[in-house]
mmCIF file of C-alpha atoms and ligand atoms in Angstrom:
data_model
loop_
_atom_site.group_PDB
_atom_site.id
_atom_site.type_symbol
_atom_site.label_atom_id
_atom_site.label_comp_id
_atom_site.label_asym_id
_atom_site.label_seq_id
_atom_site.Cartn_x
_atom_site.Cartn_y
_atom_site.Cartn_z
ATOM 1 C CA MET G 1 5.014 -33.174 39.010
ATOM 2 C CA THR G 2 2.898 -30.827 40.962
ATOM 3 C CA ASP G 3 0.505 -28.614 39.164
ATOM 4 C CA ARG G 4 2.414 -25.660 39.989
ATOM 5 C CA LYS G 5 5.534 -27.159 38.778
ATOM 6 C CA THR G 6 3.939 -28.479 35.451
ATOM 7 C CA GLU G 7 2.700 -25.045 35.014
ATOM 8 C CA LEU G 8 6.192 -23.146 35.660
ATOM 9 C CA ALA G 9 8.200 -25.472 33.284
ATOM 10 C CA ALA G 10 5.716 -24.806 30.404
ATOM 11 C CA ASN G 11 6.294 -21.134 31.101
ATOM 12 C CA LEU G 12 9.904 -21.351 31.379
ATOM 13 C CA ALA G 13 10.014 -23.467 28.003
ATOM 14 C CA LYS G 14 8.084 -20.738 26.439
ATOM 15 C CA VAL G 15 10.587 -17.820 27.687
ATOM 16 C CA GLU G 16 13.408 -20.029 26.779
ATOM 17 C CA GLN G 17 12.330 -20.440 23.188
ATOM 18 C CA ARG G 18 11.774 -16.623 23.053
ATOM 19 C CA ILE G 19 15.258 -15.932 24.287
ATOM 20 C CA ALA G 20 16.342 -18.881 21.739
ATOM 21 C CA ALA G 21 14.528 -17.157 18.907
ATOM 22 C CA ALA G 22 15.583 -13.607 19.545
ATOM 23 C CA CYS G 23 19.224 -14.904 19.862
ATOM 24 C CA ALA G 24 19.106 -16.609 16.592
ATOM 25 C CA ALA G 25 17.557 -13.534 14.866
ATOM 26 C CA ALA G 26 20.344 -11.139 16.269
ATOM 27 C CA GLY G 27 22.981 -13.480 15.213
ATOM 28 C CA ARG G 28 23.877 -14.116 18.966
ATOM 29 C CA GLU G 29 24.687 -17.350 20.806
ATOM 30 C CA ARG G 30 22.155 -18.269 23.439
ATOM 31 C CA GLU G 31 24.791 -18.228 25.997
ATOM 32 C CA GLU G 32 25.278 -14.559 25.781
ATOM 33 C CA VAL G 33 22.149 -14.056 27.308
ATOM 34 C CA THR G 34 21.288 -15.036 31.080
ATOM 35 C CA LEU G 35 17.795 -15.335 32.344
ATOM 36 C CA ILE G 36 16.891 -13.510 35.589
ATOM 37 C CA VAL G 37 13.456 -14.918 36.751
ATOM 38 C CA VAL G 38 11.923 -11.960 38.713
ATOM 39 C CA THR G 39 10.054 -13.952 41.834
ATOM 40 C CA LYS G 40 8.780 -10.799 43.639
ATOM 41 C CA THR G 41 5.171 -11.321 45.155
ATOM 42 C CA TYR G 42 5.611 -15.018 44.712
ATOM 43 C CA PRO G 43 6.555 -17.464 47.472
ATOM 44 C CA ALA G 44 9.559 -19.218 48.601
ATOM 45 C CA SER G 45 7.901 -22.485 47.237
ATOM 46 C CA ASP G 46 7.819 -21.154 43.714
ATOM 47 C CA VAL G 47 11.681 -20.007 44.103
ATOM 48 C CA ARG G 48 12.518 -23.576 44.960
ATOM 49 C CA ILE G 49 10.385 -25.128 41.982
ATOM 50 C CA LEU G 50 12.109 -22.866 39.707
ATOM 51 C CA SER G 51 15.472 -24.093 40.887
ATOM 52 C CA GLU G 52 14.454 -27.688 40.481
ATOM 53 C CA LEU G 53 13.649 -26.601 36.951
ATOM 54 C CA GLY G 54 17.337 -25.223 36.473
ATOM 55 C CA VAL G 55 16.702 -21.528 37.293
ATOM 56 C CA ARG G 56 19.993 -20.016 38.599
ATOM 57 C CA HIS G 57 19.388 -16.288 38.714
ATOM 58 C CA VAL G 58 16.481 -14.780 40.649
ATOM 59 C CA ALA G 59 15.426 -11.213 41.213
ATOM 60 C CA GLU G 60 13.426 -9.383 44.080
ATOM 61 C CA ASN G 61 12.511 -5.722 44.329
ATOM 62 C CA ARG G 62 11.609 -5.247 48.030
ATOM 63 C CA ASP G 63 13.608 -6.219 50.946
ATOM 64 C CA GLN G 64 10.653 -7.107 53.231
ATOM 65 C CA ASP G 65 9.827 -9.891 50.707
ATOM 66 C CA ALA G 66 12.934 -10.884 49.518
ATOM 67 C CA ALA G 67 14.791 -11.302 52.835
ATOM 68 C CA PRO G 68 12.528 -14.189 54.327
ATOM 69 C CA LYS G 69 12.608 -15.809 50.914
ATOM 70 C CA ALA G 70 16.506 -15.723 50.616
ATOM 71 C CA VAL G 71 16.703 -17.259 54.052
ATOM 72 C CA ALA G 72 14.177 -20.084 53.114
ATOM 73 C CA CYS G 73 15.931 -20.688 49.729
ATOM 74 C CA ALA G 74 19.690 -20.473 51.166
ATOM 75 C CA ASP G 75 20.311 -24.177 50.476
ATOM 76 C CA LEU G 76 19.606 -23.619 46.845
ATOM 77 C CA PRO G 77 22.680 -22.814 44.312
ATOM 78 C CA LEU G 78 20.841 -19.323 43.276
ATOM 79 C CA LYS G 79 22.264 -15.854 42.446
ATOM 80 C CA TRP G 80 20.057 -13.514 44.165
ATOM 81 C CA HIS G 81 19.657 -9.965 42.149
ATOM 82 C CA PHE G 82 18.192 -6.943 43.735
ATOM 83 C CA VAL G 83 16.186 -4.737 41.255
ATOM 84 C CA GLY G 84 14.009 -2.573 43.278
ATOM 85 C CA GLN G 85 14.523 1.174 44.687
ATOM 86 C CA LEU G 86 16.586 0.860 47.553
ATOM 87 C CA GLN G 87 16.650 3.054 50.684
ATOM 88 C CA THR G 88 19.906 2.827 52.791
ATOM 89 C CA ASN G 89 18.037 1.727 55.852
ATOM 90 C CA LYS G 90 17.345 -1.550 53.758
ATOM 91 C CA VAL G 91 21.118 -2.001 52.603
ATOM 92 C CA ARG G 92 22.250 -4.132 55.707
ATOM 93 C CA SER G 93 19.794 -6.436 54.788
ATOM 94 C CA VAL G 94 19.974 -6.517 51.253
ATOM 95 C CA VAL G 95 23.792 -7.194 51.418
ATOM 96 C CA GLY G 96 23.060 -10.138 53.389
ATOM 97 C CA TYR G 97 21.737 -12.060 50.530
ATOM 98 C CA ALA G 98 21.963 -10.264 47.312
ATOM 99 C CA ASP G 99 25.001 -11.179 44.819
ATOM 100 C CA VAL G 100 24.167 -8.262 42.645
ATOM 101 C CA VAL G 101 22.143 -4.982 43.380
ATOM 102 C CA GLN G 102 20.946 -3.893 39.921
ATOM 103 C CA SER G 103 19.510 -0.513 41.145
ATOM 104 C CA VAL G 104 22.654 1.406 42.302
ATOM 105 C CA ASP G 105 21.602 5.118 41.567
ATOM 106 C CA ARG G 106 23.279 7.627 43.734
ATOM 107 C CA ALA G 107 26.471 8.424 45.756
ATOM 108 C CA ARG G 108 24.842 7.874 49.263
ATOM 109 C CA LEU G 109 23.767 4.419 48.612
ATOM 110 C CA VAL G 110 27.163 3.484 46.997
ATOM 111 C CA THR G 111 28.627 4.405 50.378
ATOM 112 C CA ALA G 112 26.143 2.548 52.493
ATOM 113 C CA LEU G 113 26.413 -0.511 50.173
ATOM 114 C CA SER G 114 30.356 -0.516 50.514
ATOM 115 C CA ASN G 115 30.058 -0.227 54.413
ATOM 116 C CA GLU G 116 27.760 -3.070 54.867
ATOM 117 C CA ALA G 117 29.520 -5.226 52.189
ATOM 118 C CA VAL G 118 33.047 -4.683 54.130
ATOM 119 C CA ARG G 119 31.286 -5.462 57.536
ATOM 120 C CA ALA G 120 29.747 -8.568 56.241
ATOM 121 C CA GLU G 121 32.821 -9.377 54.536
ATOM 122 C CA ARG G 122 30.863 -9.839 51.065
ATOM 123 C CA GLU G 123 31.687 -8.643 47.590
ATOM 124 C CA VAL G 124 28.600 -7.190 46.076
ATOM 125 C CA GLY G 125 28.160 -6.828 42.314
ATOM 126 C CA CYS G 126 26.662 -3.493 41.229
ATOM 127 C CA LEU G 127 24.575 -2.329 38.262
ATOM 128 C CA LEU G 128 24.058 1.284 37.694
ATOM 129 C CA GLN G 129 20.466 1.733 37.019
ATOM 130 C CA VAL G 130 20.123 4.237 34.131
ATOM 131 C CA ALA G 131 17.291 6.488 33.869
ATOM 132 C CA LEU G 132 16.581 7.243 30.160
ATOM 133 C CA ASP G 133 13.590 9.641 30.968
ATOM 134 C CA ALA G 134 15.649 11.854 32.985
ATOM 135 C CA GLY G 135 17.283 15.076 31.909
ATOM 136 C CA GLU G 136 20.808 15.001 31.788
ATOM 137 C CA SER G 137 21.279 15.705 35.542
ATOM 138 C CA GLU G 138 17.934 14.806 37.346
ATOM 139 C CA ARG G 139 16.989 11.505 38.572
ATOM 140 C CA GLY G 140 14.416 9.336 36.904
ATOM 141 C CA GLU G 141 10.763 9.138 38.080
ATOM 142 C CA ARG G 142 11.140 5.275 39.086
ATOM 143 C CA GLY G 143 15.109 5.659 40.192
ATOM 144 C CA GLY G 144 17.865 5.742 37.976
ATOM 145 C CA VAL G 145 20.839 7.853 37.374
ATOM 146 C CA ALA G 146 20.757 10.280 34.387
ATOM 147 C CA PRO G 147 23.230 8.964 31.457
ATOM 148 C CA GLY G 148 25.230 12.396 32.316
ATOM 149 C CA GLY G 149 25.950 10.845 35.821
ATOM 150 C CA ILE G 150 27.248 7.534 34.969
ATOM 151 C CA GLU G 151 30.757 8.244 34.811
ATOM 152 C CA GLU G 152 31.130 9.728 38.262
ATOM 153 C CA LEU G 153 28.854 6.995 39.834
ATOM 154 C CA ALA G 154 30.913 4.128 38.016
ATOM 155 C CA ASP G 155 34.345 5.644 39.502
ATOM 156 C CA LEU G 156 32.757 6.024 42.922
ATOM 157 C CA VAL G 157 31.612 2.028 42.655
ATOM 158 C CA ALA G 158 34.794 0.981 41.234
ATOM 159 C CA ARG G 159 36.748 2.452 44.087
ATOM 160 C CA ALA G 160 34.537 1.235 46.736
ATOM 161 C CA PRO G 161 35.793 -1.222 49.031
ATOM 162 C CA GLY G 162 33.458 -4.330 48.940
ATOM 163 C CA LEU G 163 31.857 -3.422 45.665
ATOM 164 C CA ARG G 164 32.497 -4.759 42.060
ATOM 165 C CA LEU G 165 31.261 -2.562 39.142
ATOM 166 C CA ASP G 166 29.407 -5.110 36.807
ATOM 167 C CA GLY G 167 27.708 -2.778 34.310
ATOM 168 C CA LEU G 168 24.418 -1.053 33.865
ATOM 169 C CA MET G 169 20.536 -1.770 34.051
ATOM 170 C CA THR G 170 17.535 -0.173 32.668
ATOM 171 C CA VAL G 171 13.632 -0.340 32.653
ATOM 172 C CA ALA G 172 12.181 0.801 29.725
ATOM 173 C CA PRO G 173 10.762 4.621 29.964
ATOM 174 C CA LEU G 174 7.064 4.766 29.933
ATOM 175 C CA THR G 175 7.474 8.560 29.140
ATOM 176 C CA GLY G 176 10.018 10.849 27.137
ATOM 177 C CA GLU G 177 11.418 10.486 23.809
ATOM 178 C CA TYR G 178 11.892 6.753 24.419
ATOM 179 C CA ALA G 179 8.165 5.850 25.532
ATOM 180 C CA GLY G 180 7.015 3.028 23.267
ATOM 181 C CA ARG G 181 10.397 2.778 21.749
ATOM 182 C CA GLU G 182 11.867 -0.140 23.982
ATOM 183 C CA GLN G 183 14.612 -1.162 21.107
ATOM 184 C CA ALA G 184 15.695 2.305 21.001
ATOM 185 C CA ALA G 185 16.019 2.813 24.675
ATOM 186 C CA PHE G 186 18.079 -0.474 24.763
ATOM 187 C CA GLU G 187 20.242 0.579 22.161
ATOM 188 C CA ARG G 188 21.193 3.665 23.880
ATOM 189 C CA LEU G 189 22.025 1.568 26.998
ATOM 190 C CA MET G 190 24.333 -0.394 24.903
ATOM 191 C CA ASP G 191 25.988 2.884 23.647
ATOM 192 C CA LEU G 192 26.162 4.035 27.266
ATOM 193 C CA SER G 193 27.806 0.442 28.102
ATOM 194 C CA THR G 194 30.266 0.786 25.431
ATOM 195 C CA ASP G 195 31.545 4.108 26.774
ATOM 196 C CA LEU G 196 31.668 2.734 30.368
ATOM 197 C CA ARG G 197 33.859 -0.007 29.281
ATOM 198 C CA ARG G 198 36.294 2.029 28.157
ATOM 199 C CA ALA G 199 37.247 3.147 31.606
ATOM 200 C CA HIS G 200 35.796 -0.172 33.331
ATOM 201 C CA PRO G 201 36.352 -3.192 30.924
ATOM 202 C CA ALA G 202 34.990 -5.558 33.678
ATOM 203 C CA ALA G 203 31.702 -3.862 33.698
ATOM 204 C CA THR G 204 30.122 -5.956 31.000
ATOM 205 C CA MET G 205 26.757 -6.846 32.053
ATOM 206 C CA VAL G 206 23.860 -4.980 30.386
ATOM 207 C CA SER G 207 20.678 -5.905 32.135
ATOM 208 C CA ALA G 208 17.400 -4.885 30.044
ATOM 209 C CA GLY G 209 14.082 -6.515 28.971
ATOM 210 C CA MET G 210 11.387 -7.843 30.787
ATOM 211 C CA SER G 211 8.249 -10.273 29.798
ATOM 212 C CA ALA G 212 7.104 -7.912 27.133
ATOM 213 C CA ASP G 213 10.197 -6.511 25.595
ATOM 214 C CA LEU G 214 12.819 -9.241 26.158
ATOM 215 C CA GLU G 215 13.357 -9.645 22.209
ATOM 216 C CA GLN G 216 14.000 -5.848 21.853
ATOM 217 C CA ALA G 217 16.428 -6.335 24.537
ATOM 218 C CA VAL G 218 18.302 -9.268 23.159
ATOM 219 C CA ALA G 219 18.124 -7.497 19.692
ATOM 220 C CA ALA G 220 19.847 -4.633 21.289
ATOM 221 C CA GLY G 221 22.669 -6.547 23.096
ATOM 222 C CA ALA G 222 21.545 -7.080 26.790
ATOM 223 C CA THR G 223 23.462 -9.838 28.509
ATOM 224 C CA HIS G 224 20.578 -10.285 31.196
ATOM 225 C CA VAL G 225 17.042 -10.454 30.736
ATOM 226 C CA ARG G 226 14.588 -10.004 33.847
ATOM 227 C CA VAL G 227 11.297 -11.891 33.324
ATOM 228 C CA GLY G 228 8.588 -12.169 35.865
ATOM 229 C CA THR G 229 5.055 -12.291 34.321
ATOM 230 C CA ALA G 230 5.710 -14.485 31.729
ATOM 231 C CA VAL G 231 7.334 -17.355 34.007
ATOM 232 C CA LEU G 232 5.380 -16.901 37.209
ATOM 233 C CA GLY G 233 2.024 -15.744 36.106
ATOM 234 C CA VAL G 234 0.262 -12.105 36.221
ATOM 235 C CA ARG G 235 0.959 -10.691 39.782
ATOM 236 C CA PRO G 236 -1.585 -9.454 42.379
ATOM 237 C CA ARG G 237 -1.571 -5.684 41.945
ATOM 238 C CA LEU G 238 0.866 -5.233 44.628
ATOM 239 C CA GLY G 239 4.426 -5.301 43.704
HETATM 240 C C1 PLP T 301 8.908 -6.837 37.927
HETATM 241 C C2 PLP T 301 10.234 -6.212 37.562
HETATM 242 C C3 PLP T 301 10.674 -7.121 36.077
HETATM 243 C C4 PLP T 301 9.861 -8.252 35.603
HETATM 244 O O1 PLP T 301 8.785 -7.660 34.920
HETATM 245 P P1 PLP T 301 7.826 -8.447 34.297
HETATM 246 O O2 PLP T 301 7.082 -7.732 33.223
HETATM 247 O O3 PLP T 301 6.785 -9.367 35.247
HETATM 248 O O4 PLP T 301 8.553 -9.477 33.316
HETATM 249 C C5 PLP T 301 11.729 -6.552 35.620
HETATM 250 N N1 PLP T 301 12.718 -5.686 36.249
HETATM 251 C C6 PLP T 301 12.341 -4.972 37.214
HETATM 252 C C7 PLP T 301 13.027 -4.004 37.701
HETATM 253 C C8 PLP T 301 11.097 -5.228 37.968
HETATM 254 O O5 PLP T 301 10.676 -4.556 38.888
#
């Protein structure tokens, strides 16, 4: 094995142990939680190694970096998740490789995604990104729809040709009532997911938890954790 492969294998094993321990502590089956490795800022060669090591889900947050990586890795059995704030002028590109867009947070984006998905003859999974630091009607600082806006946006996605409503995503807020209370934030997301599934029973994905707080996310009931640093190492500042 190359040094990098050895390093990534060791990091993955540690993350795997953390997820398994968190599942055991929460009385959940390990299979209930899917690991998504966030490969932003890291090269396609790392994505290839991760695939060889059994990773099946990767995530990116900037189209400029993600698009060429996805092309370079098109032969690999990977699902690509887009987790960054998404401008409508990047939607055509993102729809070309993303299986799931986790950062859907406004009606205009839904329309753009739908148009491009239909045009590309693809079905794109959508998670609504929820801003738990937003007031009832504003949008969050780092994107995201306020809890009060979920229902309307969910109905829009569910009706949009080419899109599939898969569930909810959040990033633990740094400010507001949930600052420093990751598990409470993730439990709130679970409650919002329960509400959502009354009208949209197939929207079962709950994406929460990163390198620093994956245990809290698993404890709260997350189905997907998004882990970057703990697998790939500390990123250079950009990204
Ligand atoms: C970068 C990023 C992650 C991963 O964060 P780490 O702390 O490196 O694990 C997860 N989710 C989103 C939306 C991100 O942008």
